[in-house]
Amino acid sequence: MKITEKINNSRYVFKEILNDEWDTSGIANYSLNELEKIYSSVDSTDQYIKSYGFGFACNIQLKHKIIENYKLHIIYYNFPELTPQPQIQKVTKSITDKILKLYDSDYLGDNDSVIIIVNENISESIEKNINNFNIELQNGLNETGLNEDIINDLKKHKLVLNSDYKLNHFKNITILNIDSVTNNLLKHRLIPEHKIIRDKQTIDKILNECNATINQLPIILKNDIISKLIRLSPGDICQIKRKNYKCGENNFYRVCK
C-alpha cells in the first residue's frame, strides 16, 4: 500500500474513532489523487517540511466538542518524499525536541494534545522516550495549570477539574505506527466495545458496584494499542462490553496505568 493511501485511510479511521469527543467534521474526504497532490505539492525548502517530513502537509487539527479551546493535533512525522524508492526516514529521540519546538512556536496551543503518526515500527526506546516526555509535560502542566481560555470553557459547561476531567487529559502525547490506523481496529469482530469513563462520580459508582478499589481492577496499559486509539489516560477506567452466547452481554472494567 502506498504511503499516501495509508494516510488517506487513516483520515477515515480517525474520523470514526475520535468522533465521540472531537469535532471531526473538518476532516475532508479527499480522493487519493487529491491527497497525493497535497502531499507532493509542497515547498521542500519549507523549514517545517524539511524538519518534520512531507507528511506534515497532511496534518489534522481537531477541536474538542465541549472544551472549545482544547485541540488535538494529528501529526504525520518523518514521512519521505514520494519517489519510486522512498528513502526510509529513521525516527530518533529528537522527535520529542521537535514536538517541543511546535509548542514553543505556537503551532500547538500550550495545553493541546498530539497524536504522532510515524511510518515505521516504534522501538521500545522511542516508546520510552515518549513516555518520559509525557511525564515532563505533565509536570510542567502541574506547575502552570491550564490556560485561562480552557478554564473558562470548563466553567461555561459547569465542568470541574479533577472530577469531570483530570489534568493529565490535556497536553498528552501518543505515538502510533501508520499501519495501526489504516483500518479501524475497534471495528474488528474480535475486539469488544471499549468505552472511556473519566468522571469521578461514575468511577466511584462502578467501584461501589464492583465492591473494589481502583487499584484492585485489572490494568490496561497506556501503551496498549486500544488505549492509544481511544486516548486513555492514567486513572481512567475502560469499560469493556463482552458478549457470550450463554451469558449475554457483560461489562468488564480495567484501569489505565
CSV table of C-alpha atoms in Angstrom, one decimal:
chain,number,residue,atom,x,y,z
A,1,MET,CA,0.0,0.0,0.0
A,2,LYS,CA,1.4,3.4,-1.0
A,3,ILE,CA,2.2,5.9,1.8
A,4,THR,CA,-0.4,8.4,0.6
A,5,GLU,CA,-3.0,5.6,0.6
A,6,LYS,CA,-2.2,4.7,4.2
A,7,ILE,CA,-2.5,8.4,5.2
A,8,ASN,CA,-5.8,8.7,3.4
A,9,ASN,CA,-7.2,5.6,5.0
A,10,SER,CA,-6.0,6.8,8.4
A,11,ARG,CA,-8.1,10.0,8.0
A,12,TYR,CA,-11.3,8.0,7.6
A,13,VAL,CA,-10.3,5.9,10.6
A,14,PHE,CA,-9.7,8.9,12.8
A,15,LYS,CA,-13.0,10.4,11.7
A,16,GLU,CA,-14.7,7.3,13.1
A,17,ILE,CA,-12.8,6.6,16.3
A,18,LEU,CA,-12.4,10.3,17.5
A,19,ASN,CA,-15.9,11.4,16.7
A,20,ASP,CA,-17.4,11.0,20.2
A,21,GLU,CA,-15.1,13.5,21.8
A,22,TRP,CA,-13.8,15.6,18.9
A,23,ASP,CA,-15.3,17.6,16.1
A,24,THR,CA,-14.2,15.5,13.1
A,25,SER,CA,-16.3,17.3,10.5
A,26,GLY,CA,-13.3,19.3,9.4
A,27,ILE,CA,-11.5,16.1,8.2
A,28,ALA,CA,-12.1,16.5,4.5
A,29,ASN,CA,-12.9,13.4,2.4
A,30,TYR,CA,-10.1,13.6,-0.2
A,31,SER,CA,-9.6,11.2,-3.1
A,32,LEU,CA,-6.3,9.5,-3.2
A,33,ASN,CA,-5.2,11.8,-6.1
A,34,GLU,CA,-6.1,14.9,-4.1
A,35,LEU,CA,-4.2,13.7,-1.1
A,36,GLU,CA,-1.1,12.9,-3.3
A,37,LYS,CA,-1.2,16.4,-4.6
A,38,ILE,CA,-1.3,17.8,-1.1
A,39,TYR,CA,1.5,15.5,0.0
A,40,SER,CA,3.7,16.2,-3.0
A,41,SER,CA,2.9,19.8,-3.9
A,42,VAL,CA,4.8,21.4,-1.0
A,43,ASP,CA,7.8,23.6,-0.9
A,44,SER,CA,10.7,21.3,0.0
A,45,THR,CA,12.6,24.3,1.3
A,46,ASP,CA,9.9,25.0,3.9
A,47,GLN,CA,11.6,24.7,7.3
A,48,TYR,CA,8.7,22.7,8.8
A,49,ILE,CA,8.7,20.2,5.9
A,50,LYS,CA,12.4,19.8,5.9
A,51,SER,CA,12.4,19.2,9.7
A,52,TYR,CA,9.2,17.1,10.1
A,53,GLY,CA,8.9,15.3,6.7
A,54,PHE,CA,6.5,15.5,3.8
A,55,GLY,CA,3.6,14.0,5.8
A,56,PHE,CA,3.5,17.3,7.7
A,57,ALA,CA,1.4,18.7,4.9
A,58,CYS,CA,-1.4,16.3,5.7
A,59,ASN,CA,-1.6,17.1,9.4
A,60,ILE,CA,-5.1,17.3,11.1
A,61,GLN,CA,-6.3,19.7,13.8
A,62,LEU,CA,-9.5,18.9,15.7
A,63,LYS,CA,-11.4,21.0,18.2
A,64,HIS,CA,-12.9,19.4,21.3
A,65,LYS,CA,-16.7,19.2,21.2
A,66,ILE,CA,-17.1,20.6,24.7
A,67,ILE,CA,-13.9,22.4,25.6
A,68,GLU,CA,-13.7,24.7,22.6
A,69,ASN,CA,-10.2,26.0,23.2
A,70,TYR,CA,-8.7,22.5,23.6
A,71,LYS,CA,-7.4,20.9,20.4
A,72,LEU,CA,-6.0,17.6,19.2
A,73,HIS,CA,-3.3,17.6,16.5
A,74,ILE,CA,-2.6,14.6,14.4
A,75,ILE,CA,0.9,15.0,13.1
A,76,TYR,CA,2.4,12.8,10.3
A,77,TYR,CA,6.0,12.8,11.3
A,78,ASN,CA,9.1,12.0,9.2
A,79,PHE,CA,7.3,10.8,6.1
A,80,PRO,CA,9.5,10.6,3.0
A,81,GLU,CA,9.3,12.4,-0.4
A,82,LEU,CA,7.2,10.5,-2.9
A,83,THR,CA,9.8,8.8,-5.2
A,84,PRO,CA,9.9,5.3,-6.9
A,85,GLN,CA,12.0,4.2,-3.9
A,86,PRO,CA,11.2,6.4,-0.9
A,87,GLN,CA,14.1,6.9,1.4
A,88,ILE,CA,13.3,5.5,4.9
A,89,GLN,CA,13.5,8.2,7.5
A,90,LYS,CA,14.6,6.9,10.9
A,91,VAL,CA,12.7,8.2,13.9
A,92,THR,CA,15.1,9.1,16.6
A,93,LYS,CA,14.8,10.5,20.2
A,94,SER,CA,15.0,14.0,18.7
A,95,ILE,CA,11.3,13.6,18.0
A,96,THR,CA,10.5,15.0,21.4
A,97,ASP,CA,12.6,18.1,20.9
A,98,LYS,CA,10.8,18.7,17.6
A,99,ILE,CA,7.4,18.4,19.2
A,100,LEU,CA,8.5,20.8,22.0
A,101,LYS,CA,9.5,23.3,19.3
A,102,LEU,CA,6.0,23.1,17.9
A,103,TYR,CA,4.7,24.1,21.4
A,104,ASP,CA,7.2,26.9,21.6
A,105,SER,CA,6.4,28.2,18.1
A,106,ASP,CA,2.6,28.3,18.9
A,107,TYR,CA,1.9,25.8,16.1
A,108,LEU,CA,0.4,23.9,19.1
A,109,GLY,CA,-1.6,25.5,21.8
A,110,ASP,CA,0.1,25.3,25.2
A,111,ASN,CA,-2.5,22.7,26.5
A,112,ASP,CA,-3.1,20.9,23.2
A,113,SER,CA,-2.6,17.1,22.8
A,114,VAL,CA,-0.9,15.4,20.0
A,115,ILE,CA,-1.1,12.0,18.1
A,116,ILE,CA,2.2,11.4,16.3
A,117,ILE,CA,1.9,9.1,13.3
A,118,VAL,CA,5.2,7.5,12.0
A,119,ASN,CA,6.0,5.3,9.1
A,120,GLU,CA,8.0,2.7,10.9
A,121,ASN,CA,7.7,0.3,13.8
A,122,ILE,CA,8.0,2.1,17.1
A,123,SER,CA,11.0,0.9,19.0
A,124,GLU,CA,11.0,0.3,22.8
A,125,SER,CA,13.4,3.2,23.3
A,126,ILE,CA,11.2,5.6,21.3
A,127,GLU,CA,8.1,4.5,23.2
A,128,LYS,CA,10.0,5.0,26.5
A,129,ASN,CA,11.2,8.4,25.3
A,130,ILE,CA,7.6,9.5,24.6
A,131,ASN,CA,6.5,8.2,28.0
A,132,ASN,CA,9.2,10.3,29.7
A,133,PHE,CA,8.3,13.3,27.6
A,134,ASN,CA,4.7,13.0,28.7
A,135,ILE,CA,5.8,13.0,32.3
A,136,GLU,CA,7.8,16.2,31.7
A,137,LEU,CA,4.8,17.9,30.0
A,138,GLN,CA,2.5,16.8,32.8
A,139,ASN,CA,5.0,18.1,35.5
A,140,GLY,CA,5.0,21.4,33.7
A,141,LEU,CA,1.2,21.5,33.5
A,142,ASN,CA,1.0,20.8,37.2
A,143,GLU,CA,3.1,23.9,37.8
A,144,THR,CA,1.4,26.2,35.4
A,145,GLY,CA,-2.1,24.9,35.4
A,146,LEU,CA,-4.5,25.1,32.4
A,147,ASN,CA,-4.7,28.3,30.4
A,148,GLU,CA,-7.4,30.8,31.1
A,149,ASP,CA,-9.4,30.0,27.9
A,150,ILE,CA,-9.7,26.3,28.8
A,151,ILE,CA,-10.6,27.1,32.5
A,152,ASN,CA,-13.4,29.4,31.2
A,153,ASP,CA,-14.6,26.7,28.8
A,154,LEU,CA,-14.9,24.3,31.8
A,155,LYS,CA,-16.8,26.9,33.8
A,156,LYS,CA,-19.1,27.6,30.9
A,157,HIS,CA,-20.1,24.0,30.8
A,158,LYS,CA,-20.1,23.6,34.6
A,159,LEU,CA,-17.3,21.0,34.4
A,160,VAL,CA,-15.0,20.5,37.4
A,161,LEU,CA,-11.3,19.8,37.0
A,162,ASN,CA,-10.2,16.6,38.7
A,163,SER,CA,-13.8,15.5,38.7
A,164,ASP,CA,-15.1,15.6,35.1
A,165,TYR,CA,-11.6,16.0,33.6
A,166,LYS,CA,-8.2,15.4,35.1
A,167,LEU,CA,-5.2,17.5,34.3
A,168,ASN,CA,-3.5,14.6,32.6
A,169,HIS,CA,-6.1,14.6,29.8
A,170,PHE,CA,-4.5,17.7,28.5
A,171,LYS,CA,-1.1,18.1,26.8
A,172,ASN,CA,-0.9,14.4,26.2
A,173,ILE,CA,1.3,12.8,23.5
A,174,THR,CA,0.6,9.5,21.8
A,175,ILE,CA,2.7,7.8,19.1
A,176,LEU,CA,1.2,5.3,16.6
A,177,ASN,CA,2.5,3.4,13.6
A,178,ILE,CA,0.6,4.4,10.4
A,179,ASP,CA,-0.2,0.7,9.8
A,180,SER,CA,-2.2,0.6,13.0
A,181,VAL,CA,-4.7,3.2,11.8
A,182,THR,CA,-5.2,2.2,8.1
A,183,ASN,CA,-8.1,0.1,9.3
A,184,ASN,CA,-10.4,0.7,12.2
A,185,LEU,CA,-9.2,-1.9,14.7
A,186,LEU,CA,-12.0,-1.1,17.0
A,187,LYS,CA,-14.5,-2.5,14.5
A,188,HIS,CA,-12.7,-5.8,14.2
A,189,ARG,CA,-15.1,-8.7,15.0
A,190,LEU,CA,-12.7,-10.0,17.8
A,191,ILE,CA,-12.4,-6.6,19.5
A,192,PRO,CA,-15.2,-5.9,22.1
A,193,GLU,CA,-16.5,-2.4,22.5
A,194,HIS,CA,-14.3,-0.2,24.7
A,195,LYS,CA,-15.6,2.9,26.4
A,196,ILE,CA,-13.7,5.6,28.4
A,197,ILE,CA,-15.1,6.5,31.8
A,198,ARG,CA,-13.4,9.6,33.2
A,199,ASP,CA,-15.7,11.4,35.6
A,200,LYS,CA,-15.1,10.7,39.2
A,201,GLN,CA,-18.8,10.3,40.1
A,202,THR,CA,-19.3,7.4,37.6
A,203,ILE,CA,-16.0,5.8,38.5
A,204,ASP,CA,-16.9,5.8,42.2
A,205,LYS,CA,-20.3,4.3,41.3
A,206,ILE,CA,-18.6,1.5,39.3
A,207,LEU,CA,-16.2,0.7,42.1
A,208,ASN,CA,-19.1,0.6,44.6
A,209,GLU,CA,-21.0,-1.8,42.4
A,210,CYS,CA,-17.9,-4.0,42.0
A,211,ASN,CA,-17.0,-3.7,45.7
A,212,ALA,CA,-13.5,-2.9,44.8
A,213,THR,CA,-10.9,-0.1,45.0
A,214,ILE,CA,-9.5,1.3,41.8
A,215,ASN,CA,-6.2,-0.5,42.4
A,216,GLN,CA,-8.0,-3.8,42.5
A,217,LEU,CA,-9.2,-3.5,39.0
A,218,PRO,CA,-7.3,-5.3,36.2
A,219,ILE,CA,-4.9,-3.0,34.3
A,220,ILE,CA,-4.9,-1.8,30.8
A,221,LEU,CA,-1.6,-0.2,29.9
A,222,LYS,CA,-1.4,3.3,28.5
A,223,ASN,CA,0.8,2.0,25.7
A,224,ASP,CA,-1.7,-0.7,24.7
A,225,ILE,CA,-2.9,-0.1,21.1
A,226,ILE,CA,-6.6,0.1,22.3
A,227,SER,CA,-5.6,2.7,24.9
A,228,LYS,CA,-3.8,4.8,22.3
A,229,LEU,CA,-6.7,4.6,19.9
A,230,ILE,CA,-9.4,5.7,22.4
A,231,ARG,CA,-6.9,8.0,24.2
A,232,LEU,CA,-7.0,6.6,27.7
A,233,SER,CA,-5.1,8.4,30.4
A,234,PRO,CA,-3.8,7.0,33.7
A,235,GLY,CA,-6.6,6.9,36.2
A,236,ASP,CA,-9.3,6.4,33.5
A,237,ILE,CA,-11.5,3.4,33.6
A,238,CYS,CA,-12.1,1.4,30.4
A,239,GLN,CA,-15.5,-0.3,30.2
A,240,ILE,CA,-15.3,-3.4,28.0
A,241,LYS,CA,-18.5,-5.0,26.7
A,242,ARG,CA,-18.1,-8.7,26.2
A,243,LYS,CA,-20.7,-10.9,24.6
A,244,ASN,CA,-21.2,-14.5,25.5
A,245,TYR,CA,-23.7,-16.8,23.8
A,246,LYS,CA,-24.6,-18.3,27.2
A,247,CYS,CA,-24.5,-15.3,29.5
A,248,GLY,CA,-25.3,-12.5,27.1
A,249,GLU,CA,-23.6,-9.1,27.4
A,250,ASN,CA,-21.4,-8.3,30.4
A,251,ASN,CA,-19.4,-5.2,31.4
A,252,PHE,CA,-15.8,-5.6,32.5
A,253,TYR,CA,-13.6,-2.8,33.8
A,254,ARG,CA,-9.9,-2.1,33.6
A,255,VAL,CA,-8.0,0.9,35.0
A,256,CYS,CA,-5.4,2.7,32.8
A,257,LYS,CA,-1.9,2.7,34.2
